[in-house]
N, CA, C and O atoms as a GROMACS GRO file, in nm:
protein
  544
    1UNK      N    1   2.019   9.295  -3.914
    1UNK     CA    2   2.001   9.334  -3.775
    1UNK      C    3   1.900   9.241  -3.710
    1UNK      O    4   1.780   9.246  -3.734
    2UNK      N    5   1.959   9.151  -3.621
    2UNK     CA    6   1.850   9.081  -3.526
    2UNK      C    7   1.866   9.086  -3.392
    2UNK      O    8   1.914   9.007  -3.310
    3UNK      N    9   1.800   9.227  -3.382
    3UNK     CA   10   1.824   9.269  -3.243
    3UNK      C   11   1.686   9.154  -3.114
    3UNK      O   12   1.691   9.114  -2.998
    4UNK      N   13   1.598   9.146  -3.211
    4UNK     CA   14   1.488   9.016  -3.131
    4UNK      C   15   1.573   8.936  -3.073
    4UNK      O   16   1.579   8.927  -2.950
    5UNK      N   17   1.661   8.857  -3.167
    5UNK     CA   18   1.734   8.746  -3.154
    5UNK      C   19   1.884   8.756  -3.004
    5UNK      O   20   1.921   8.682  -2.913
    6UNK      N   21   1.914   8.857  -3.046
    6UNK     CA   22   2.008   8.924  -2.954
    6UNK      C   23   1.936   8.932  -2.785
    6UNK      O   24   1.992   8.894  -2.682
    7UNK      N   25   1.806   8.988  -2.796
    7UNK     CA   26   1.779   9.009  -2.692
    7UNK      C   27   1.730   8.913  -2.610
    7UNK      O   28   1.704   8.923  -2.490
    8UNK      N   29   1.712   8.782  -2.713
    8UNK     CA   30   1.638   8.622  -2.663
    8UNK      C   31   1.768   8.537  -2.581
    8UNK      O   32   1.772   8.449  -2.495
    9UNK      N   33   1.903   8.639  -2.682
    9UNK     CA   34   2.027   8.528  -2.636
    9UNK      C   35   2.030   8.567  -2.461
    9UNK      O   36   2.023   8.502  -2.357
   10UNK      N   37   2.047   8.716  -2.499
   10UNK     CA   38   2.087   8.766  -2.332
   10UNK      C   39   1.952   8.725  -2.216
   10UNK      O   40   1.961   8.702  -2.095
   11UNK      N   41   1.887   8.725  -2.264
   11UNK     CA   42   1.765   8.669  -2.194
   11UNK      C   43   1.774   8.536  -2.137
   11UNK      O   44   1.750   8.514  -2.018
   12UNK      N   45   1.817   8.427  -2.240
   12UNK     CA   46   1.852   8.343  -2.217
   12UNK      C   47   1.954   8.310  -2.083
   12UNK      O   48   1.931   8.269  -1.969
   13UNK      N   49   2.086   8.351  -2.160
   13UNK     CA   50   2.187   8.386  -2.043
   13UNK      C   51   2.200   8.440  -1.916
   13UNK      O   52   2.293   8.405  -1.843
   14UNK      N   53   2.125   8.516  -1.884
   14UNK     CA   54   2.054   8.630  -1.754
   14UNK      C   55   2.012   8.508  -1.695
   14UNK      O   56   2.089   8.442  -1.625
   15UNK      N   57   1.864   8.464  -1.724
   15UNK     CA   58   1.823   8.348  -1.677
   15UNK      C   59   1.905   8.225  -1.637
   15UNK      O   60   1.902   8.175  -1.524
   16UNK      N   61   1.965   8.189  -1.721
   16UNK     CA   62   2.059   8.029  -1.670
   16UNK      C   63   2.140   8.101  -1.522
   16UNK      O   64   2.148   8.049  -1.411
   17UNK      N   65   2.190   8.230  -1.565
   17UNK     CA   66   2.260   8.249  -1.423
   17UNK      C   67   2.214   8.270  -1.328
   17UNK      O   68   2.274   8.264  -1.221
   18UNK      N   69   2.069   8.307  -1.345
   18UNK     CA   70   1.969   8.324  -1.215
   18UNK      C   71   1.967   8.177  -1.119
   18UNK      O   72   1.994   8.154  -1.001
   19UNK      N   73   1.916   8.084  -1.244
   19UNK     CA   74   1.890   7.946  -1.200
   19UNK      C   75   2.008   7.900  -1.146
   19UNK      O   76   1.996   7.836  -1.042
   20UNK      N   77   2.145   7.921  -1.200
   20UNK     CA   78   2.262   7.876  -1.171
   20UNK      C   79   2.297   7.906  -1.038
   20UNK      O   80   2.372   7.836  -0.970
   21UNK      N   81   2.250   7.996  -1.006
   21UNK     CA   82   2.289   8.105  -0.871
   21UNK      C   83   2.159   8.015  -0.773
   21UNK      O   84   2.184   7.960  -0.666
   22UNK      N   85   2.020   8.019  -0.838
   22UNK     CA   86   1.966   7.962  -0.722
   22UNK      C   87   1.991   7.813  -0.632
   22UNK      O   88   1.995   7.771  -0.517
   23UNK      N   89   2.008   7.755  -0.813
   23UNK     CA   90   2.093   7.556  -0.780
   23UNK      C   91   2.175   7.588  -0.649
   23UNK      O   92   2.129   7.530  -0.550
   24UNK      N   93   2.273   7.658  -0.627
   24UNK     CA   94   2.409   7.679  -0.589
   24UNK      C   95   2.364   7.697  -0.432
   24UNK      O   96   2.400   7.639  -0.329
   25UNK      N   97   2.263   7.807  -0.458
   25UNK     CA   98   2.219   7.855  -0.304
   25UNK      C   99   2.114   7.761  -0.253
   25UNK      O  100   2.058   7.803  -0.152
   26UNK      N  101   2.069   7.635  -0.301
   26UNK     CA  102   1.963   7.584  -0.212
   26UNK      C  103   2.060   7.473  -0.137
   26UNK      O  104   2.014   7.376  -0.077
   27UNK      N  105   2.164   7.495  -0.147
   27UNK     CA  106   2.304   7.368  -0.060
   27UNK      C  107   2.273   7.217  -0.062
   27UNK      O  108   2.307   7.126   0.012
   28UNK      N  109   2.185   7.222  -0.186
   28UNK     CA  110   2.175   7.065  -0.248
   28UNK      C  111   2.266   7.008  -0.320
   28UNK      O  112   2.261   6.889  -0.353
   29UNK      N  113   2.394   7.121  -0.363
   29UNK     CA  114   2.478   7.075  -0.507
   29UNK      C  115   2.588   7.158  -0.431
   29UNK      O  116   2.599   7.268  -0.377
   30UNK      N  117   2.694   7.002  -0.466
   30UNK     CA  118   2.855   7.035  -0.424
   30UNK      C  119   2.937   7.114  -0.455
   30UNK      O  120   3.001   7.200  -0.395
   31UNK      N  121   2.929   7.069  -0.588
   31UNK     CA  122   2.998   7.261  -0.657
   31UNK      C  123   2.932   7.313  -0.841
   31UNK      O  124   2.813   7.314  -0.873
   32UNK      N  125   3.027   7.341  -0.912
   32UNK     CA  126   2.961   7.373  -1.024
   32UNK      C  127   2.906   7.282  -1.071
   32UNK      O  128   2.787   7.292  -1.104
   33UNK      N  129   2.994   7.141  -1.092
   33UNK     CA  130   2.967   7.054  -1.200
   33UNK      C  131   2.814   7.001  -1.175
   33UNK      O  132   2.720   6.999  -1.254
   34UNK      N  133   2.819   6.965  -1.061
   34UNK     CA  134   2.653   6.969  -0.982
   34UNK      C  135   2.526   7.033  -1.060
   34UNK      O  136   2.421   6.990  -1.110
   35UNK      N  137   2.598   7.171  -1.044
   35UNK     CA  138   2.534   7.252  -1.066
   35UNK      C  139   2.471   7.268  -1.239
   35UNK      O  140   2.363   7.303  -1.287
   36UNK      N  141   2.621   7.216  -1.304
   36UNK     CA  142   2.606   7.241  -1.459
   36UNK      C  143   2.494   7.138  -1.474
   36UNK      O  144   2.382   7.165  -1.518
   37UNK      N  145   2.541   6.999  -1.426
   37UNK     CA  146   2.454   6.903  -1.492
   37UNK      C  147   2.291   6.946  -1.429
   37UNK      O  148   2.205   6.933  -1.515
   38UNK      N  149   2.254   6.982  -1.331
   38UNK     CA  150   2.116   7.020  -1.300
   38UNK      C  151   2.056   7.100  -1.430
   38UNK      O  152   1.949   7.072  -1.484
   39UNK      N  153   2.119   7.171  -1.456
   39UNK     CA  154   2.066   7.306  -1.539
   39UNK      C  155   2.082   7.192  -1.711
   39UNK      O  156   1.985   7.180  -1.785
   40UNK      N  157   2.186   7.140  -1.734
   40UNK     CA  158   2.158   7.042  -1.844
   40UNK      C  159   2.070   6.925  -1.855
   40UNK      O  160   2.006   6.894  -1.956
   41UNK      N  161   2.070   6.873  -1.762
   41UNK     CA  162   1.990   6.753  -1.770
   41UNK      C  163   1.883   6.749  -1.711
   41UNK      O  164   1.813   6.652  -1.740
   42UNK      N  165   1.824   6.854  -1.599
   42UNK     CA  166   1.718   6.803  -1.538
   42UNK      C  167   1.647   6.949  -1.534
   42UNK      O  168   1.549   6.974  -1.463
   43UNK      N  169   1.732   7.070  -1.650
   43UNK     CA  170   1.581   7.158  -1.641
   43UNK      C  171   1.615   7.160  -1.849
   43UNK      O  172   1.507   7.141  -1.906
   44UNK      N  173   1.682   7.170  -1.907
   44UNK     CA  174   1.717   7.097  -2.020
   44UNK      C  175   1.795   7.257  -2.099
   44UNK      O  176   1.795   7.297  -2.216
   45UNK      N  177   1.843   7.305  -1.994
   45UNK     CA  178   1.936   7.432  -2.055
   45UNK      C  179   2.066   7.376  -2.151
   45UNK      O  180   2.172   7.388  -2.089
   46UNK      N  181   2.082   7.322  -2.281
   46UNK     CA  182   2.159   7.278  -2.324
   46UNK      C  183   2.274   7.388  -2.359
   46UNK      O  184   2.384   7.355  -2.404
   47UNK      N  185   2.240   7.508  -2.335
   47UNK     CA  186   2.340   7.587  -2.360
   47UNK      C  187   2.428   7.580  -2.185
   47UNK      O  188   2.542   7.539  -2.203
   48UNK      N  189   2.415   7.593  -2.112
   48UNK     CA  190   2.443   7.609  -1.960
   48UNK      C  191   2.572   7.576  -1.961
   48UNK      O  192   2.635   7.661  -1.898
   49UNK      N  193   2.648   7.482  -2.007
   49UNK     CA  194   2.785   7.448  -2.028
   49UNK      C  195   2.864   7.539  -2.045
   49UNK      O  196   2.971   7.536  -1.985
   50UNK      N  197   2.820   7.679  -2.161
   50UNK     CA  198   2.910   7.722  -2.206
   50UNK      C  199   2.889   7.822  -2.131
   50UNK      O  200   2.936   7.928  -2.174
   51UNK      N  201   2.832   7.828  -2.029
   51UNK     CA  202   2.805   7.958  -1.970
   51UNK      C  203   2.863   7.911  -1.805
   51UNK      O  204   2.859   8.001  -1.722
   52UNK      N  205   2.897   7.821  -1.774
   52UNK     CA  206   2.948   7.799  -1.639
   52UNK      C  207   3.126   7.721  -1.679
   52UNK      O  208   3.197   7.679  -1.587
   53UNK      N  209   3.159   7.717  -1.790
   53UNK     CA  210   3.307   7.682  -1.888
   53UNK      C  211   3.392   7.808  -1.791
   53UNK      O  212   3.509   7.807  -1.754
   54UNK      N  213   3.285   7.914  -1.768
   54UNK     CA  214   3.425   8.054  -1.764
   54UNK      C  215   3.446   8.054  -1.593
   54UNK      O  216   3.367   8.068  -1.500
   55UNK      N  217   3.606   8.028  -1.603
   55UNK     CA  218   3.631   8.044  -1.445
   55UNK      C  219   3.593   8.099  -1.349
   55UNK      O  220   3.555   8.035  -1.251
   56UNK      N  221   3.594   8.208  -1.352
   56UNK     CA  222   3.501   8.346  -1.227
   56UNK      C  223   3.380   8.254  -1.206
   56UNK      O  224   3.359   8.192  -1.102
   57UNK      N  225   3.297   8.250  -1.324
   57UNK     CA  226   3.155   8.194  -1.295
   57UNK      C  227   3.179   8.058  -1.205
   57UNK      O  228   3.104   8.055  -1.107
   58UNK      N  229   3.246   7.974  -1.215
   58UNK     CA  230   3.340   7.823  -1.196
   58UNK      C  231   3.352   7.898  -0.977
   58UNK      O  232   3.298   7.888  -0.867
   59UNK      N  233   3.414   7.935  -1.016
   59UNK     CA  234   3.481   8.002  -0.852
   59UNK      C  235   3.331   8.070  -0.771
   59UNK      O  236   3.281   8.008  -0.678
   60UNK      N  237   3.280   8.182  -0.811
   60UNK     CA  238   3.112   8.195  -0.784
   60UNK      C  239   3.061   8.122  -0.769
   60UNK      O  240   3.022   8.131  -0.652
   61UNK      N  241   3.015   8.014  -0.824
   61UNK     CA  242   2.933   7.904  -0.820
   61UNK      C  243   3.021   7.809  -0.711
   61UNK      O  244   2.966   7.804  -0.601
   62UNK      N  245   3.112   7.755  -0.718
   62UNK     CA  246   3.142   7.659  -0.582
   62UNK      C  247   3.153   7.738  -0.457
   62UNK      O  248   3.128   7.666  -0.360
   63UNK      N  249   3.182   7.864  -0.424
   63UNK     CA  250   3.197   7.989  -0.311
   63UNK      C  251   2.996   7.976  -0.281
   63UNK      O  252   2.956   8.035  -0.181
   64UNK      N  253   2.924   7.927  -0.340
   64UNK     CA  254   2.782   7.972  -0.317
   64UNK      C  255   2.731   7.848  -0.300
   64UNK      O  256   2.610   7.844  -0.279
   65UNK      N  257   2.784   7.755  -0.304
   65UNK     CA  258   2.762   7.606  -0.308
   65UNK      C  259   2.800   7.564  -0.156
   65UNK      O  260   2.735   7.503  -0.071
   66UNK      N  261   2.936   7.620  -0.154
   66UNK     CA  262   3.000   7.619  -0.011
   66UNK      C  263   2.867   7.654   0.148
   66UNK      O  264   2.806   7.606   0.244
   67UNK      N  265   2.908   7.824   0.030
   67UNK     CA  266   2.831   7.870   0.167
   67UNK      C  267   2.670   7.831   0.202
   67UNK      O  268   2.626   7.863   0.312
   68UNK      N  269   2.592   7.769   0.116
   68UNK     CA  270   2.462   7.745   0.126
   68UNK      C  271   2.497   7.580   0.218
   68UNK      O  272   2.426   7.535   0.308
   69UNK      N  273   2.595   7.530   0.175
   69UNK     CA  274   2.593   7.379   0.249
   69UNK      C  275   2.619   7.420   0.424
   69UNK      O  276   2.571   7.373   0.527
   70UNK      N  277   2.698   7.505   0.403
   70UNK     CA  278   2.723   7.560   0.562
   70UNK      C  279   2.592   7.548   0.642
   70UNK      O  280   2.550   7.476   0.732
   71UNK      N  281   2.558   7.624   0.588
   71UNK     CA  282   2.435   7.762   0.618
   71UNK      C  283   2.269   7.619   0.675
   71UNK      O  284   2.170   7.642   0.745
   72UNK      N  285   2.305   7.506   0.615
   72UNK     CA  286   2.242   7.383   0.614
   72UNK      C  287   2.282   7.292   0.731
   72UNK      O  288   2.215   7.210   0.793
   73UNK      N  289   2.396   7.325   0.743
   73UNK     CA  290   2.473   7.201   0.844
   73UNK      C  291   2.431   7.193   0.964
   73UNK      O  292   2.405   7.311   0.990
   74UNK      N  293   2.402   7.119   1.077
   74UNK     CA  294   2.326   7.170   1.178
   74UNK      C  295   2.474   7.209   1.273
   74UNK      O  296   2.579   7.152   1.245
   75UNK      N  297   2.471   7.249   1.318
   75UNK     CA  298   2.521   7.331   1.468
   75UNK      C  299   2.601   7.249   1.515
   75UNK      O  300   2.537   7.151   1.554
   76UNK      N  301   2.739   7.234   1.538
   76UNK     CA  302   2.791   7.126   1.626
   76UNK      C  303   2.789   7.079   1.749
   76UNK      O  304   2.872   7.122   1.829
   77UNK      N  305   2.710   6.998   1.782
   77UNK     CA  306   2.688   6.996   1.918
   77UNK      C  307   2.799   7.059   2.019
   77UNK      O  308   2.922   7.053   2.012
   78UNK      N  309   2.716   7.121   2.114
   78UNK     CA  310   2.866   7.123   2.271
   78UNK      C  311   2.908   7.023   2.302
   78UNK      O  312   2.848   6.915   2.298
   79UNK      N  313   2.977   7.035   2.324
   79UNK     CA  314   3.083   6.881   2.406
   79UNK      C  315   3.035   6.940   2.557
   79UNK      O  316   3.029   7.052   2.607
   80UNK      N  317   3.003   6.789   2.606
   80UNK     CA  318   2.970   6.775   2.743
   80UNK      C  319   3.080   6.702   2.812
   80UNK      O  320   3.145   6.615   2.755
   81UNK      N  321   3.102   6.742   2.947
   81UNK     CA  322   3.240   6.639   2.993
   81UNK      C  323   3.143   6.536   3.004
   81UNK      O  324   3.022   6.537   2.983
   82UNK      N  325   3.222   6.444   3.042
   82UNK     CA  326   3.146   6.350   3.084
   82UNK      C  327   3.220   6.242   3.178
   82UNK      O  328   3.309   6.175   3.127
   83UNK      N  329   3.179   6.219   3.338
   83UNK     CA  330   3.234   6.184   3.392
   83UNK      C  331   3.281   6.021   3.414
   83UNK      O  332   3.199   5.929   3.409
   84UNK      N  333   3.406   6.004   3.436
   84UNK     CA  334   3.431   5.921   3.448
   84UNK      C  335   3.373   5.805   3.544
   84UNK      O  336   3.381   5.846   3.660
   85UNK      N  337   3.325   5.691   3.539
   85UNK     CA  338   3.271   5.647   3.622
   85UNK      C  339   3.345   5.460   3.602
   85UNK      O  340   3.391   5.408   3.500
   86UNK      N  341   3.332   5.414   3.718
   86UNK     CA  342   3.411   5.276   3.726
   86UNK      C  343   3.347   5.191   3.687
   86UNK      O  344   3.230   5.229   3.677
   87UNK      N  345   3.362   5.078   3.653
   87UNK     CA  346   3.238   4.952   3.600
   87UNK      C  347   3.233   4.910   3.672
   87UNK      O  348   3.319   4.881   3.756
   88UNK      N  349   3.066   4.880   3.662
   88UNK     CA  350   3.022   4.756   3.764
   88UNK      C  351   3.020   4.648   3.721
   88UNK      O  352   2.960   4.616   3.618
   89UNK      N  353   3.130   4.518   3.842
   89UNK     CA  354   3.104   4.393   3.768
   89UNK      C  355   3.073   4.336   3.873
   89UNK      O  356   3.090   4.343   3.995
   90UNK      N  357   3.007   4.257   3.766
   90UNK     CA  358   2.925   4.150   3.890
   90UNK      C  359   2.969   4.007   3.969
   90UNK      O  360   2.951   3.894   3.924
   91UNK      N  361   3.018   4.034   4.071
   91UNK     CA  362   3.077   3.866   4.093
   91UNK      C  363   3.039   3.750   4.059
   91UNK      O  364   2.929   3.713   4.099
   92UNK      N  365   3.106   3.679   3.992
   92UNK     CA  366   3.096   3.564   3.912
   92UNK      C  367   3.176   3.468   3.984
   92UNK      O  368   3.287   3.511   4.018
   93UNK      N  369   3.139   3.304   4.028
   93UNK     CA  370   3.170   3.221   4.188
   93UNK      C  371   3.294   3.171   4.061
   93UNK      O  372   3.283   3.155   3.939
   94UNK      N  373   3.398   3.158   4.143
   94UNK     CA  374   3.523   3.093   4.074
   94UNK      C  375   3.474   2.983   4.078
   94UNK      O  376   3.575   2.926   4.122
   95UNK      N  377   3.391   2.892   4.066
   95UNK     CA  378   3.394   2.771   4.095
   95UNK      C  379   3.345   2.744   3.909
   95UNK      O  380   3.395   2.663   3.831
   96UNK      N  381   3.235   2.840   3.884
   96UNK     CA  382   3.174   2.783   3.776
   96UNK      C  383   3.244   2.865   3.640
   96UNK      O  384   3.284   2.977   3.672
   97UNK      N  385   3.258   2.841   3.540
   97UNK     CA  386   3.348   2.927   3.396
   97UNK      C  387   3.246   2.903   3.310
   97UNK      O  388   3.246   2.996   3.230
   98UNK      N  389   3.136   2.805   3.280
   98UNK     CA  390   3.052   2.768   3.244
   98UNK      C  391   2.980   2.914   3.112
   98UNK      O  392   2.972   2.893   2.990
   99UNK      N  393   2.952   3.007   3.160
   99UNK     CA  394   2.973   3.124   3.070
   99UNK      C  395   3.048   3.248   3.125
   99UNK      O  396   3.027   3.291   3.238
  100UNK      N  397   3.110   3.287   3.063
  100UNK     CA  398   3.228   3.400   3.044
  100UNK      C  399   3.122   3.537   3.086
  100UNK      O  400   3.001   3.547   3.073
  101UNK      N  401   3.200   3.611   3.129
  101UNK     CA  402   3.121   3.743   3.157
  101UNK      C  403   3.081   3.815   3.043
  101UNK      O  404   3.178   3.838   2.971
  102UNK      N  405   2.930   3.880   2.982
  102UNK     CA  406   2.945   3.895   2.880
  102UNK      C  407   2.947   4.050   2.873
  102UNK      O  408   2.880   4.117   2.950
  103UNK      N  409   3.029   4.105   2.776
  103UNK     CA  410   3.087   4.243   2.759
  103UNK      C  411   2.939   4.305   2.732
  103UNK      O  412   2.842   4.257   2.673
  104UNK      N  413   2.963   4.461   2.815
  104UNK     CA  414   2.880   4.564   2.840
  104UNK      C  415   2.853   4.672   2.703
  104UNK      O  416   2.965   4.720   2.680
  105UNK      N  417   2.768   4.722   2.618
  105UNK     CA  418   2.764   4.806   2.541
  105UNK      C  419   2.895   4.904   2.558
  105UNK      O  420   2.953   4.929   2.452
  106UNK      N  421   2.937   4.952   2.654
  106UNK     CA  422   3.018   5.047   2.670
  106UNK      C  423   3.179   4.988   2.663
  106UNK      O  424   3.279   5.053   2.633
  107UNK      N  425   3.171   4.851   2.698
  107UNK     CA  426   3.334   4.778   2.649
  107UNK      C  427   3.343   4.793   2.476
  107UNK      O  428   3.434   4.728   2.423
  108UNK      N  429   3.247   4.880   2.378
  108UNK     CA  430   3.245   4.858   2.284
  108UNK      C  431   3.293   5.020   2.212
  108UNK      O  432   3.360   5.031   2.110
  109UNK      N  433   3.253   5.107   2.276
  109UNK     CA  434   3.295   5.245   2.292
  109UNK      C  435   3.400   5.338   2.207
  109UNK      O  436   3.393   5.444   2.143
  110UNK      N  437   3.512   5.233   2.244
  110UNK     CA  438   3.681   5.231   2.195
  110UNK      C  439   3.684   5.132   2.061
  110UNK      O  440   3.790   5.150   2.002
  111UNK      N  441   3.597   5.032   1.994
  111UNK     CA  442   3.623   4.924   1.899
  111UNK      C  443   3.604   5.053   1.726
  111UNK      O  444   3.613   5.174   1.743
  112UNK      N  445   3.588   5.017   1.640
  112UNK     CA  446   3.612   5.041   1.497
  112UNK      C  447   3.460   5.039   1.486
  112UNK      O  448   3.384   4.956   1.537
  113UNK      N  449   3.424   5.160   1.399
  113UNK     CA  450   3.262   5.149   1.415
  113UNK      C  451   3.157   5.004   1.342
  113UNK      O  452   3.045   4.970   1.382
  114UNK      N  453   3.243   4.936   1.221
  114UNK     CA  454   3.211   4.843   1.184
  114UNK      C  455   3.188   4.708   1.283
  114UNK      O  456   3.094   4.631   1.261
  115UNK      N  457   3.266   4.692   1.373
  115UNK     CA  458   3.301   4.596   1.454
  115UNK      C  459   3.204   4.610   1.534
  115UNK      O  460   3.127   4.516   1.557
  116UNK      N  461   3.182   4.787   1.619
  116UNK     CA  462   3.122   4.787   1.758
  116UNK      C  463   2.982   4.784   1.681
  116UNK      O  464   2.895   4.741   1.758
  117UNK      N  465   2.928   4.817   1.547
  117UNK     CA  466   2.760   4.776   1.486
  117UNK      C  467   2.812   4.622   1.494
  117UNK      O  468   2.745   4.554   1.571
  118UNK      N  469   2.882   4.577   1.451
  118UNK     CA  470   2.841   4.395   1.475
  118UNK      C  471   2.820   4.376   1.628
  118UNK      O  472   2.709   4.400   1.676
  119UNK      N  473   2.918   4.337   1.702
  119UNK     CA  474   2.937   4.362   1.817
  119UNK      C  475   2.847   4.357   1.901
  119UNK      O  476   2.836   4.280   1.996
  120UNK      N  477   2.729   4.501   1.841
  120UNK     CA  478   2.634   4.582   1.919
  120UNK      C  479   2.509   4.461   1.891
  120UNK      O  480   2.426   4.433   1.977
  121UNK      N  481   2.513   4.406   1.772
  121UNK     CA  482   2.406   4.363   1.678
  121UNK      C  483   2.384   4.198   1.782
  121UNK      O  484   2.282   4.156   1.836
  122UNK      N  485   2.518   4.138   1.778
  122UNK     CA  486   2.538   4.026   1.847
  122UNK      C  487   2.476   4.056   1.983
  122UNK      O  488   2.371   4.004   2.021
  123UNK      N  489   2.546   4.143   2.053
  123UNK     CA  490   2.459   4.190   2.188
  123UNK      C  491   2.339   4.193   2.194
  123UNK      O  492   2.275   4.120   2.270
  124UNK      N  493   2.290   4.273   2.119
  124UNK     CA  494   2.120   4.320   2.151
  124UNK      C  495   2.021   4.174   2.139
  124UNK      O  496   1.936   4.129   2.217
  125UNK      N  497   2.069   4.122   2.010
  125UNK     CA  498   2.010   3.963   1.967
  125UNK      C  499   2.037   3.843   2.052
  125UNK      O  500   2.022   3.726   2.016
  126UNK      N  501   2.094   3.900   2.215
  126UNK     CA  502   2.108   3.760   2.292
  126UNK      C  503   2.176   3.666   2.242
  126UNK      O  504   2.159   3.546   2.262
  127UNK      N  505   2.259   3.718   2.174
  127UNK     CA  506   2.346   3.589   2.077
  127UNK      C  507   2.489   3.573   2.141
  127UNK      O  508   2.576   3.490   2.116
  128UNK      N  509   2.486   3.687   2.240
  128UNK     CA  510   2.658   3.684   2.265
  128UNK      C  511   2.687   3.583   2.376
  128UNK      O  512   2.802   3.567   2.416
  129UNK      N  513   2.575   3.509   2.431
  129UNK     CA  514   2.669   3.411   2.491
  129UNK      C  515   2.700   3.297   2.433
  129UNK      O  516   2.761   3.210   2.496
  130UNK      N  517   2.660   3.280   2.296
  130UNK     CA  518   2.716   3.152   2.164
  130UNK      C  519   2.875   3.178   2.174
  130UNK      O  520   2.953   3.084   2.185
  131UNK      N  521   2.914   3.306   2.169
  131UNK     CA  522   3.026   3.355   2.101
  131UNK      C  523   3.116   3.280   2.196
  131UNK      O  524   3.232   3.270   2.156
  132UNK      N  525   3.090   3.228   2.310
  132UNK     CA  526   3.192   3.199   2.420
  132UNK      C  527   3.174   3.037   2.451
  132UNK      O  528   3.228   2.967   2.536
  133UNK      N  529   3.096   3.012   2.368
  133UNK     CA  530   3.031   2.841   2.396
  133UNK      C  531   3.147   2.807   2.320
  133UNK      O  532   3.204   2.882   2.241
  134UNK      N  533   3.189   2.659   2.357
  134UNK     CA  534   3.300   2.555   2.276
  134UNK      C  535   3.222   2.459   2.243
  134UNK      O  536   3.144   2.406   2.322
  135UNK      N  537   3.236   2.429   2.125
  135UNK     CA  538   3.182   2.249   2.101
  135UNK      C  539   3.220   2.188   2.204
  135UNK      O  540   3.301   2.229   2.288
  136UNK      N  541   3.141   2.045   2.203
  136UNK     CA  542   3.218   1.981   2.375
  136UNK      C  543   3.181   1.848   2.293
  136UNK      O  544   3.203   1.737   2.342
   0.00000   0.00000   0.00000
């Protein structure tokens, strides 16, 4: 009879699911597996595997993972209309082509976000009237 021993296991087990349950609820960890490896590797529960193996626990644990990431997310902003307004351009004398009109932050709006950060990058750095120069 090792009822000591018995009562160290469930002790044990009680606990990992406490911790398991708290990992889950601080919406730092995606779902179980997250969760398993925290409790294995970085508090050193080497049993924890066999105790998050059983499905229910598996389904609990990502349902608490879920809802804590929610519960974190900030608020989606309102959508504001926002009115349409015409561009201002500036007359440029037909006589001279000498430099090209150079595009407005907002001609960038509609581009691929990779493109409109270059784009944006070229702009801000005074570099964009190179982009229109020709060797001569």
């Amino acid at each position: 009879m090792s009822t000591g021993h018995d009562d160290l296991d469930a002790w044990k087990r009680r606990r990992t699911v406490e911790l398991a349950f708290e990992l889950a609820d601080s919406g730092r960890y995606e779902d179980f597996t997250d969760v398993a490896y925290a409790l294995q590797f970085e508090r050193g529960m080497t049993t924890a595997q066999a105790l998050i193996d059983d499905p229910e626990m598996r389904r609990v644990l990502n349902r608490r993972c879920a809802d804590a990431r929610d519960k974190l997310a900030p608020p989606p902003a309102p959508e504001v209309p926002q009115e349409e307004t015409m561009p201002v351009v500036e007359a440029v004398p037909e006589s001279s082509n000498d430099h090209a009109q150079l595009p407005r932050a907002d001609d960038f709006a509609r581009t691929p976000s990779f493109m409109r950060r270059a784009l944006n990058f070229v702009w801000r750095s005074g570099n964009a009237g190179d982009l229109n120069s020709a060797a001569s």
